[in-house]
mmCIF file of C-alpha atoms in Angstrom:
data_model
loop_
_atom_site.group_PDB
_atom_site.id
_atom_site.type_symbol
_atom_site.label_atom_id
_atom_site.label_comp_id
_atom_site.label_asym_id
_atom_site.label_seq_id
_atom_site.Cartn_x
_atom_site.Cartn_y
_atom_site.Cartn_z
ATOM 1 C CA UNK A 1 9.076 -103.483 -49.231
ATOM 2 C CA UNK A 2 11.647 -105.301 -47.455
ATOM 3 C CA UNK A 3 9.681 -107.968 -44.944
ATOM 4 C CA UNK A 4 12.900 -108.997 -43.145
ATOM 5 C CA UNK A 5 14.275 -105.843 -41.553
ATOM 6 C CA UNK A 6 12.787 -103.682 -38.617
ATOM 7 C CA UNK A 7 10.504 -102.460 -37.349
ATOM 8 C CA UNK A 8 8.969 -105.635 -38.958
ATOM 9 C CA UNK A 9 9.231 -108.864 -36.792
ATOM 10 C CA UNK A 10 11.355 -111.482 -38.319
ATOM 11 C CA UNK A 11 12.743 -115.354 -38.707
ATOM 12 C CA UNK A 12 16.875 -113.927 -38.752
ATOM 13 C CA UNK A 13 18.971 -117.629 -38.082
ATOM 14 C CA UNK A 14 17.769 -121.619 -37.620
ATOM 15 C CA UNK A 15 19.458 -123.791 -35.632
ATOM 16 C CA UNK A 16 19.686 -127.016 -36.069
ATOM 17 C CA UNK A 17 21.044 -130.683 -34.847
ATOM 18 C CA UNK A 18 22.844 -132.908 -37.075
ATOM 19 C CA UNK A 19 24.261 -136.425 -36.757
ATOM 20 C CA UNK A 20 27.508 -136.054 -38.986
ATOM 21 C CA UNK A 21 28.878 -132.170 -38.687
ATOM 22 C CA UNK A 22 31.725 -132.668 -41.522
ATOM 23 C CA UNK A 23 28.902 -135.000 -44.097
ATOM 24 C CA UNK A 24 26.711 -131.996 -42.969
ATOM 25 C CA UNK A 25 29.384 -129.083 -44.017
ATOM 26 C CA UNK A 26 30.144 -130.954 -47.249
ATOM 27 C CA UNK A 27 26.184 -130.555 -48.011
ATOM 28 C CA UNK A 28 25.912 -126.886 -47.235
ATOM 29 C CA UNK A 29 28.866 -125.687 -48.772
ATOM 30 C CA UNK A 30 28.832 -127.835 -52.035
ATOM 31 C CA UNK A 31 25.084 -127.978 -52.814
ATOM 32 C CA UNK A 32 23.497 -125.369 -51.440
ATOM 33 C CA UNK A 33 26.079 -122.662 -51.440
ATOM 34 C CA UNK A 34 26.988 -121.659 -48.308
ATOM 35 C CA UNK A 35 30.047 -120.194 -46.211
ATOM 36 C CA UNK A 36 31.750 -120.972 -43.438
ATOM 37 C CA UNK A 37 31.200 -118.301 -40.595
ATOM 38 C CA UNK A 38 32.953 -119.669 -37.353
ATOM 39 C CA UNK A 39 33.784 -123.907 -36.822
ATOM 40 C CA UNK A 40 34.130 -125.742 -33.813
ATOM 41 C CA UNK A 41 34.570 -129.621 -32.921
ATOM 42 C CA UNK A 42 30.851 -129.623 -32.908
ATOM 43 C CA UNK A 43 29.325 -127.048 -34.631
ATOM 44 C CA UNK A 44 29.227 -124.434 -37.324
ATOM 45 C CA UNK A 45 27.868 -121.380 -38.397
ATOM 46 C CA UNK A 46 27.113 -121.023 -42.094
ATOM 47 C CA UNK A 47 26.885 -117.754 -44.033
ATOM 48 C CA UNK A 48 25.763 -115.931 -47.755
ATOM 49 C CA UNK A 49 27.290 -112.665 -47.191
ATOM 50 C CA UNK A 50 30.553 -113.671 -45.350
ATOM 51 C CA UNK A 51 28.994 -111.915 -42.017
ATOM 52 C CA UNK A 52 25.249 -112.299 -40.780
ATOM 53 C CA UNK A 53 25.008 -116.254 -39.882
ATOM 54 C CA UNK A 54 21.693 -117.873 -41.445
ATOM 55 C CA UNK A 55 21.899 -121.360 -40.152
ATOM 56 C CA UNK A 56 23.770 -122.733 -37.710
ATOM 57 C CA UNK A 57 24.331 -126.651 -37.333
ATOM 58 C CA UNK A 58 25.771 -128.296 -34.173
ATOM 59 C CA UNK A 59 26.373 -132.314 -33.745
ATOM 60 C CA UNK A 60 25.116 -133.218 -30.611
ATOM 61 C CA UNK A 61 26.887 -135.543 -28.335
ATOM 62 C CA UNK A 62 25.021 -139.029 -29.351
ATOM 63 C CA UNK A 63 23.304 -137.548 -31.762
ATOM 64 C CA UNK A 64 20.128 -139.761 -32.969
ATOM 65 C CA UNK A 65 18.353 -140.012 -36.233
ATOM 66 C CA UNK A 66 15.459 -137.438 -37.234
ATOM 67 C CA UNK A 67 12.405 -138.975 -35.386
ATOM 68 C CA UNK A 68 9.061 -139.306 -37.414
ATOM 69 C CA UNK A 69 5.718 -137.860 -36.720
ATOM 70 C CA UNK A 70 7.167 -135.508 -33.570
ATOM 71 C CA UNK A 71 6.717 -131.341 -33.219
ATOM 72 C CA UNK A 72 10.035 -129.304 -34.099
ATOM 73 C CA UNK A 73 11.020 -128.562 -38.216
ATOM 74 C CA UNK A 74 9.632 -128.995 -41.322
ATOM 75 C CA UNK A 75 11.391 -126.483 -43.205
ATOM 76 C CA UNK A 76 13.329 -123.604 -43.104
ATOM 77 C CA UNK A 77 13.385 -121.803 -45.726
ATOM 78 C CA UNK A 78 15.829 -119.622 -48.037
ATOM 79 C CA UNK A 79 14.670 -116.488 -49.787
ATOM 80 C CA UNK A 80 16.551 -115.760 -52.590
ATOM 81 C CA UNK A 81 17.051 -111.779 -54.051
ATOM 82 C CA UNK A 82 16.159 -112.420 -57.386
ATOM 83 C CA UNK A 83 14.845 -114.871 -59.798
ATOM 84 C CA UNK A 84 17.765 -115.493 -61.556
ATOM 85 C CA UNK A 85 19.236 -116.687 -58.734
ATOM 86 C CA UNK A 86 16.765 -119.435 -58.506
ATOM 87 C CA UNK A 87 17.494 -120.151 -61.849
ATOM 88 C CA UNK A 88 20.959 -120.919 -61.123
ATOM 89 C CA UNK A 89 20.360 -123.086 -58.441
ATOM 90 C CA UNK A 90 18.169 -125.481 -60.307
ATOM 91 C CA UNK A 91 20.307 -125.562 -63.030
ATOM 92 C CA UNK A 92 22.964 -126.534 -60.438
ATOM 93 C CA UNK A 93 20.429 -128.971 -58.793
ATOM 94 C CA UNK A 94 20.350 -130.633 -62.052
ATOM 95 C CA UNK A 95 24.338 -130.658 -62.646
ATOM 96 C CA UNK A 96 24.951 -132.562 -59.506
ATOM 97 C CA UNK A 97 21.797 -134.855 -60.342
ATOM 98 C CA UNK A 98 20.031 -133.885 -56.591
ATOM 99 C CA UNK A 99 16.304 -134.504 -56.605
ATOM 100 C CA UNK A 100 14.023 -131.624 -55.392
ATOM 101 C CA UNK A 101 10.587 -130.717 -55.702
ATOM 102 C CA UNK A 102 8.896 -127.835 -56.302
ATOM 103 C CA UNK A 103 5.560 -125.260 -55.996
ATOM 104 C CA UNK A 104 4.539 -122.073 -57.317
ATOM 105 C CA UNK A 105 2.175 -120.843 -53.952
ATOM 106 C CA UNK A 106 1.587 -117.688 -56.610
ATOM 107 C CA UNK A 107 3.357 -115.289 -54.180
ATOM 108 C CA UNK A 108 6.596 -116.870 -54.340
ATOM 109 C CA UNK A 109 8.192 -119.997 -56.338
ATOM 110 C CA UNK A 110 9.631 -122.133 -54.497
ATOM 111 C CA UNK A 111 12.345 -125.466 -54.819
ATOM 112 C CA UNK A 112 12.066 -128.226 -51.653
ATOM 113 C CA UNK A 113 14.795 -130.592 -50.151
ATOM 114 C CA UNK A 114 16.534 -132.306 -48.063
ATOM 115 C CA UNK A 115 19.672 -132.418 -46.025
ATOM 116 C CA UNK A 116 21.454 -135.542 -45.453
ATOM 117 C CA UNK A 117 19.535 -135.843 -42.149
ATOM 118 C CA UNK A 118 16.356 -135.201 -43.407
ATOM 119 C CA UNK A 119 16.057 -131.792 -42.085
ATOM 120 C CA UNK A 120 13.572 -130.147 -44.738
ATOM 121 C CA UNK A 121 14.814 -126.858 -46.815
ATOM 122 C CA UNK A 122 13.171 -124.590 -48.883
ATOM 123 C CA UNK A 123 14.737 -122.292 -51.223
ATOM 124 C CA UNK A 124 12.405 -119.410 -52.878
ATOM 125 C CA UNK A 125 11.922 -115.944 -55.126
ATOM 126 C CA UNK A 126 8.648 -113.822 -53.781
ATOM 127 C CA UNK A 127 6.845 -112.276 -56.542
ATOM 128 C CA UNK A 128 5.622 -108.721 -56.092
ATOM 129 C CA UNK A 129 4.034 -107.699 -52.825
ATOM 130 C CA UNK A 130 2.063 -106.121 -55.729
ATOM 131 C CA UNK A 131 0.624 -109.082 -57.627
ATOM 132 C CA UNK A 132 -0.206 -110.997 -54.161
ATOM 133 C CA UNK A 133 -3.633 -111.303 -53.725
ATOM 134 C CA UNK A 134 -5.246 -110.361 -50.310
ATOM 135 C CA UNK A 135 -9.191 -111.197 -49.512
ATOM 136 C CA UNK A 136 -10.546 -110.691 -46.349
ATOM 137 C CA UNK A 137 -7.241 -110.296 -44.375
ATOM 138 C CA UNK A 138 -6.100 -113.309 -45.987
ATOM 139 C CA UNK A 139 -3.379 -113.948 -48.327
ATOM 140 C CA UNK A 140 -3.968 -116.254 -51.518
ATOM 141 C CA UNK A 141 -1.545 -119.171 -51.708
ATOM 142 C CA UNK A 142 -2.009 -122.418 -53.941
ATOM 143 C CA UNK A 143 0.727 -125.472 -54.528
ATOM 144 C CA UNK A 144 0.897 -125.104 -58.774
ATOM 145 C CA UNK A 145 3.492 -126.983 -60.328
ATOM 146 C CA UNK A 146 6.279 -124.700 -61.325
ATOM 147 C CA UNK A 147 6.658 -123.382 -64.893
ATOM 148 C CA UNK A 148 10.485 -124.489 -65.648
ATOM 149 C CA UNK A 149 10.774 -124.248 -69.215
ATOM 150 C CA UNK A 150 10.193 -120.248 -67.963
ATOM 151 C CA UNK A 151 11.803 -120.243 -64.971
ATOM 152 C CA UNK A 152 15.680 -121.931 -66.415
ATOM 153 C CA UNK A 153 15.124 -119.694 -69.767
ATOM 154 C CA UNK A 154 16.552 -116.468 -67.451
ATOM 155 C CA UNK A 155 19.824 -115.597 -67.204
ATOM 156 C CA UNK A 156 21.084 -118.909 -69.327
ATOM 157 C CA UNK A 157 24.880 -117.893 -69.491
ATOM 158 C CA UNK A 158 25.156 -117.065 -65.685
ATOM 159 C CA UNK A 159 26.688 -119.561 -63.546
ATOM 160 C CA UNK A 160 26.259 -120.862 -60.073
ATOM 161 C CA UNK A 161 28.325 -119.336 -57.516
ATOM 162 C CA UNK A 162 26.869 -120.344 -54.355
ATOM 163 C CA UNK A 163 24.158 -118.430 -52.477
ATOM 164 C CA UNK A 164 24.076 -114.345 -53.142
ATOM 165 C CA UNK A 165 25.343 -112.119 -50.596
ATOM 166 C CA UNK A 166 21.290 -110.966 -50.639
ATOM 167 C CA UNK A 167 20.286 -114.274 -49.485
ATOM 168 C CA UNK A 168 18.392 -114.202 -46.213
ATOM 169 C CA UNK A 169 16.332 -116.603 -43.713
ATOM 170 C CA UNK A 170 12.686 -116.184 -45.465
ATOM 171 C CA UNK A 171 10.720 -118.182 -42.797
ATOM 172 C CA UNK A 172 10.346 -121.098 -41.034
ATOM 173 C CA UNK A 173 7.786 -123.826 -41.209
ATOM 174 C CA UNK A 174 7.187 -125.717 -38.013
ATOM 175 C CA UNK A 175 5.369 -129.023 -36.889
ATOM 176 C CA UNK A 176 2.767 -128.336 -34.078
ATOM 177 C CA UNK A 177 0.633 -130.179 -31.493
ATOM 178 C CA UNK A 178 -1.858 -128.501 -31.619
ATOM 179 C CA UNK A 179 -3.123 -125.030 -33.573
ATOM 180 C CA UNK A 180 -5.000 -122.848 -31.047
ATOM 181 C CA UNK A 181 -3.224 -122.023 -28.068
ATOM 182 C CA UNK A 182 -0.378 -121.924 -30.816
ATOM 183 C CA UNK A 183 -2.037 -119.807 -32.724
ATOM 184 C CA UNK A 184 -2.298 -117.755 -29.103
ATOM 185 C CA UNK A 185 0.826 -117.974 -28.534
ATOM 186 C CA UNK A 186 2.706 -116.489 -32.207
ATOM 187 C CA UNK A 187 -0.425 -113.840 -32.230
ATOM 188 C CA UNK A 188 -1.676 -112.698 -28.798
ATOM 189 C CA UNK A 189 2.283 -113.244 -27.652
ATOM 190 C CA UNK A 190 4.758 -112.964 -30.235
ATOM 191 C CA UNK A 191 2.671 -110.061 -31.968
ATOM 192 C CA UNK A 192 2.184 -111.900 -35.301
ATOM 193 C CA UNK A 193 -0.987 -111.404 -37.725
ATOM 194 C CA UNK A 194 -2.837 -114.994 -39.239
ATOM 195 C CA UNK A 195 -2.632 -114.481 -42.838
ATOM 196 C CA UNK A 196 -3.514 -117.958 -43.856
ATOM 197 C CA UNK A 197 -5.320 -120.836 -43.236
ATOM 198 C CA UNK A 198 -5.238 -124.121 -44.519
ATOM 199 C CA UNK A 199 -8.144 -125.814 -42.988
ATOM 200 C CA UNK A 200 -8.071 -126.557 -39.363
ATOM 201 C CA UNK A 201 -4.511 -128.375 -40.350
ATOM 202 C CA UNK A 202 -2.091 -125.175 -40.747
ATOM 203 C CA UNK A 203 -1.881 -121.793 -40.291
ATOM 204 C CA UNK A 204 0.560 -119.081 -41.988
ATOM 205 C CA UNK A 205 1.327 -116.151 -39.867
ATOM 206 C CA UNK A 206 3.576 -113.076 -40.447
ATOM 207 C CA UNK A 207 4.221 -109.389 -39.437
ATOM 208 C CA UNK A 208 4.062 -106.439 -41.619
ATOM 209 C CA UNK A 209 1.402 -107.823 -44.494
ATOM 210 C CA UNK A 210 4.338 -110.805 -45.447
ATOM 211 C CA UNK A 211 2.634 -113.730 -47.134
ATOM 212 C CA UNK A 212 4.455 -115.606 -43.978
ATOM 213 C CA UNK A 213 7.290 -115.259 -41.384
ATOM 214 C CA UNK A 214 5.993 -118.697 -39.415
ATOM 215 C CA UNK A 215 3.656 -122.013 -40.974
ATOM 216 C CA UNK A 216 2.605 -123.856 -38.258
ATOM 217 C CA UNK A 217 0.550 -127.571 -39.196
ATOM 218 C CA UNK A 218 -0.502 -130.697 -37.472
ATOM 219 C CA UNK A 219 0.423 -132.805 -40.157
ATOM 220 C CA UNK A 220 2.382 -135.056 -37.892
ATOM 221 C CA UNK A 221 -0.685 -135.708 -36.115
ATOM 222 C CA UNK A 222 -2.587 -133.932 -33.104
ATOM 223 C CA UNK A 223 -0.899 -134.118 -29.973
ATOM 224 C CA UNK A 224 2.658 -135.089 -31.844
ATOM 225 C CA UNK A 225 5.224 -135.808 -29.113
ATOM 226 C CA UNK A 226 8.164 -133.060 -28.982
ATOM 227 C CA UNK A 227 12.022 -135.041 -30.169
ATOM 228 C CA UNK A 228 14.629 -135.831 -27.733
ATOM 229 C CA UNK A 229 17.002 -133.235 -27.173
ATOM 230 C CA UNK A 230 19.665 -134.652 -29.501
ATOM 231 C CA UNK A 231 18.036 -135.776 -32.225
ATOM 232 C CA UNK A 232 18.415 -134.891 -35.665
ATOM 233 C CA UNK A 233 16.213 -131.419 -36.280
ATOM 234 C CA UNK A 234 15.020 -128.148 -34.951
ATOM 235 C CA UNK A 235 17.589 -127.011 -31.850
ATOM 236 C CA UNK A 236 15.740 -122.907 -32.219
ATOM 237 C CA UNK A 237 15.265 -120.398 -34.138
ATOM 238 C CA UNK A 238 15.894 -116.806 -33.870
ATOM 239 C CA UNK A 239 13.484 -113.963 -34.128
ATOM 240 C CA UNK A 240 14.154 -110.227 -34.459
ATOM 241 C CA UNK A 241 12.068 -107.952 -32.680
ATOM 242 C CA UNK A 242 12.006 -103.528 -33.702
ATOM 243 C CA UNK A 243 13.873 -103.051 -29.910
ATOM 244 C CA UNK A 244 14.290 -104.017 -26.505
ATOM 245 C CA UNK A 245 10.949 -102.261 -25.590
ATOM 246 C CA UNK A 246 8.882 -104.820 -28.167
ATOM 247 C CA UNK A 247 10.568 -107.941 -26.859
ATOM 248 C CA UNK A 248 9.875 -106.731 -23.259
ATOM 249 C CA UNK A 249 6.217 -106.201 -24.285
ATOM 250 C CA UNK A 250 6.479 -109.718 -25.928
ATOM 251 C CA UNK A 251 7.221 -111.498 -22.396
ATOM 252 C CA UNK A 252 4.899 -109.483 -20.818
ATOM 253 C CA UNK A 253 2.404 -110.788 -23.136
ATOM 254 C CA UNK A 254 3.755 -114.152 -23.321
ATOM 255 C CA UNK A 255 3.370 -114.103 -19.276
ATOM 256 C CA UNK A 256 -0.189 -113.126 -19.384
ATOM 257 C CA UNK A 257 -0.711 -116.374 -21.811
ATOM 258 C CA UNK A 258 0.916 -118.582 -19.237
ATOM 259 C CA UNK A 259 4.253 -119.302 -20.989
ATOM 260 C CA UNK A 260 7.740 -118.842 -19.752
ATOM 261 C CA UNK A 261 10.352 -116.835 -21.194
ATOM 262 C CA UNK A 262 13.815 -116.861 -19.310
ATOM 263 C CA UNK A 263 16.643 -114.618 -20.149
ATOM 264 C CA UNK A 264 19.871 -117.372 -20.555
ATOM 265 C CA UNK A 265 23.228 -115.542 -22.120
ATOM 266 C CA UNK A 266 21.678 -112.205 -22.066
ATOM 267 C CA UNK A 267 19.209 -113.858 -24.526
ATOM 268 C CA UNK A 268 15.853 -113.893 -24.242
ATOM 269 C CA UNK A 269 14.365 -117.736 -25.052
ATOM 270 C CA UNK A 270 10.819 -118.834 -25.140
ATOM 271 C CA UNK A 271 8.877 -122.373 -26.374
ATOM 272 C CA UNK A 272 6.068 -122.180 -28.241
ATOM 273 C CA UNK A 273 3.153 -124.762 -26.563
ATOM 274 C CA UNK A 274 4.778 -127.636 -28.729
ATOM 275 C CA UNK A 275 8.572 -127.218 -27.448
ATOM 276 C CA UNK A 276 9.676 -125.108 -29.858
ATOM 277 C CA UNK A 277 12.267 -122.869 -28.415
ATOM 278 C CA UNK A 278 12.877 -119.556 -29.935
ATOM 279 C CA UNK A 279 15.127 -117.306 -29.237
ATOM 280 C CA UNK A 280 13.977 -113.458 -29.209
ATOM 281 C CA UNK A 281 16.498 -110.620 -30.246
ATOM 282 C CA UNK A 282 16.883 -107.457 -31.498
#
């Protein structure tokens, strides 16, 4: 089952703001294995397959520092085709002496980091659709520590060569204001399924039976003020829709909710009810 083509709805490309484009490029390329897609002055789109852009960074004029305890990114995260290749990368991790931490959520195992900026990055293997376990409409996840010994003991005389072709934008996790007209909002607009809950704090939601597409939590606090424009994090993100007829339906029933959705570029771009701007394509 492949959870990040159509007709299922998808996270395809995050876009974020950094303060430093070339310390940035340095980071992406060198530790976490990226190409170069296009370049500007400002910005730059970065790559695993040579041609579908994952992540895009852009330096802001006066770019400012990451701000604490706002709405906007907490990761975005990388899924990986296969578990050697996660292998590799922590053996790489380790090389190059980066710290990371890391979770096994039992349907997927999962490294977490940083960019120089702070922007948060995860970088993950699913396990079987097969061995997920599903109780009343919900998926199981837990935070386990992650079994290295077993993990590193695959693929031992394969080295790291960057990120694999097969490498593409899992999902994103995003800091909210607030969860229920957000949950509204991803569900009754966007079309996404709750699959999740952590509390009343966060919320997993995907389309198509995926343990997530979107997390959504109030961990920065309820009522967390949205970031300045050009600060350090979340610029958008990118979701792909089955067709034009589904994203039409989508701002229909975005409209009906009482949120915008303008067409800029031949693009159609929403915000969620915390400011996060999305961009929806097809």
């Amino acid at each position: 089952m492949n959870f990040h083509q159509k007709p299922i709805t998808f996270v395809a490309q995050v876009n974020i703001n950094v303060q430093d484009l070339q310390r940035s490029l340095a980071f992406y390329k060198e530790v976490i294995g990226f190409k170069v897609l296009s370049k500007t002055d400002r910005t730059a789109e970065l790559t695993a397959d040579g041609k579908t852009a994952l992540l895009r960074i852009e330096q802001p004029e006066n770019a400012e520092p990451k701000m604490g305890r706002t709405t906007g990114l907490y990761h975005f995260a990388l899924l990986l085709p296969k578990r050697s290749d996660l292998a590799k990368i922590v053996r790489h991790f380790v090389e190059i002496g980066l710290q990371f931490g890391s979770s096994d959520h039992l349907v997927s195992e999962a490294l977490y980091l940083s960019d120089p900026d702070g922007n948060g990055i995860e970088i993950y293997i699913d396990r079987s659709p097969s061995d997920w376990t599903w109780k009343n409409g919900e998926v199981m996840m837990t935070v386990d520590p992650l079994d290295f010994p077993d993990l590193i003991s695959i693929g031992q005389q394969q080295s790291w060569k960057g990120l694999p072709a097969g490498t593409v934008m899992g999902h994103i996790h995003l800091h909210v204001a607030e969860l229920a007209n957000t949950e509204k909002f991803y569900t009754e607009g966007l079309g996404f399924e709750a699959v999740c809950r952590y509390g009343t704090q966060a919320l997993f939601i995907s389309s198509g039976k995926y343990h997530h597409h979107i997390g959504l939590n109030t961990w920065n606090g309820v009522g967390a003020p949205q970031p300045s424009e050009n600060s350090v994090g979340l610029q958008s993100f990118k979701l792909i829709f089955e067709n034009e007829a589904a994203i039409n339906q989508a701002v229909e029933n975005l409209k009906k909710l009482g949120a915008a959705a303008a067409v800029e570029n031949n693009k159609v771009i929403t915000e969620d009810p915390s400011g996060n701007r999305i961009i929806l394509g097809v």
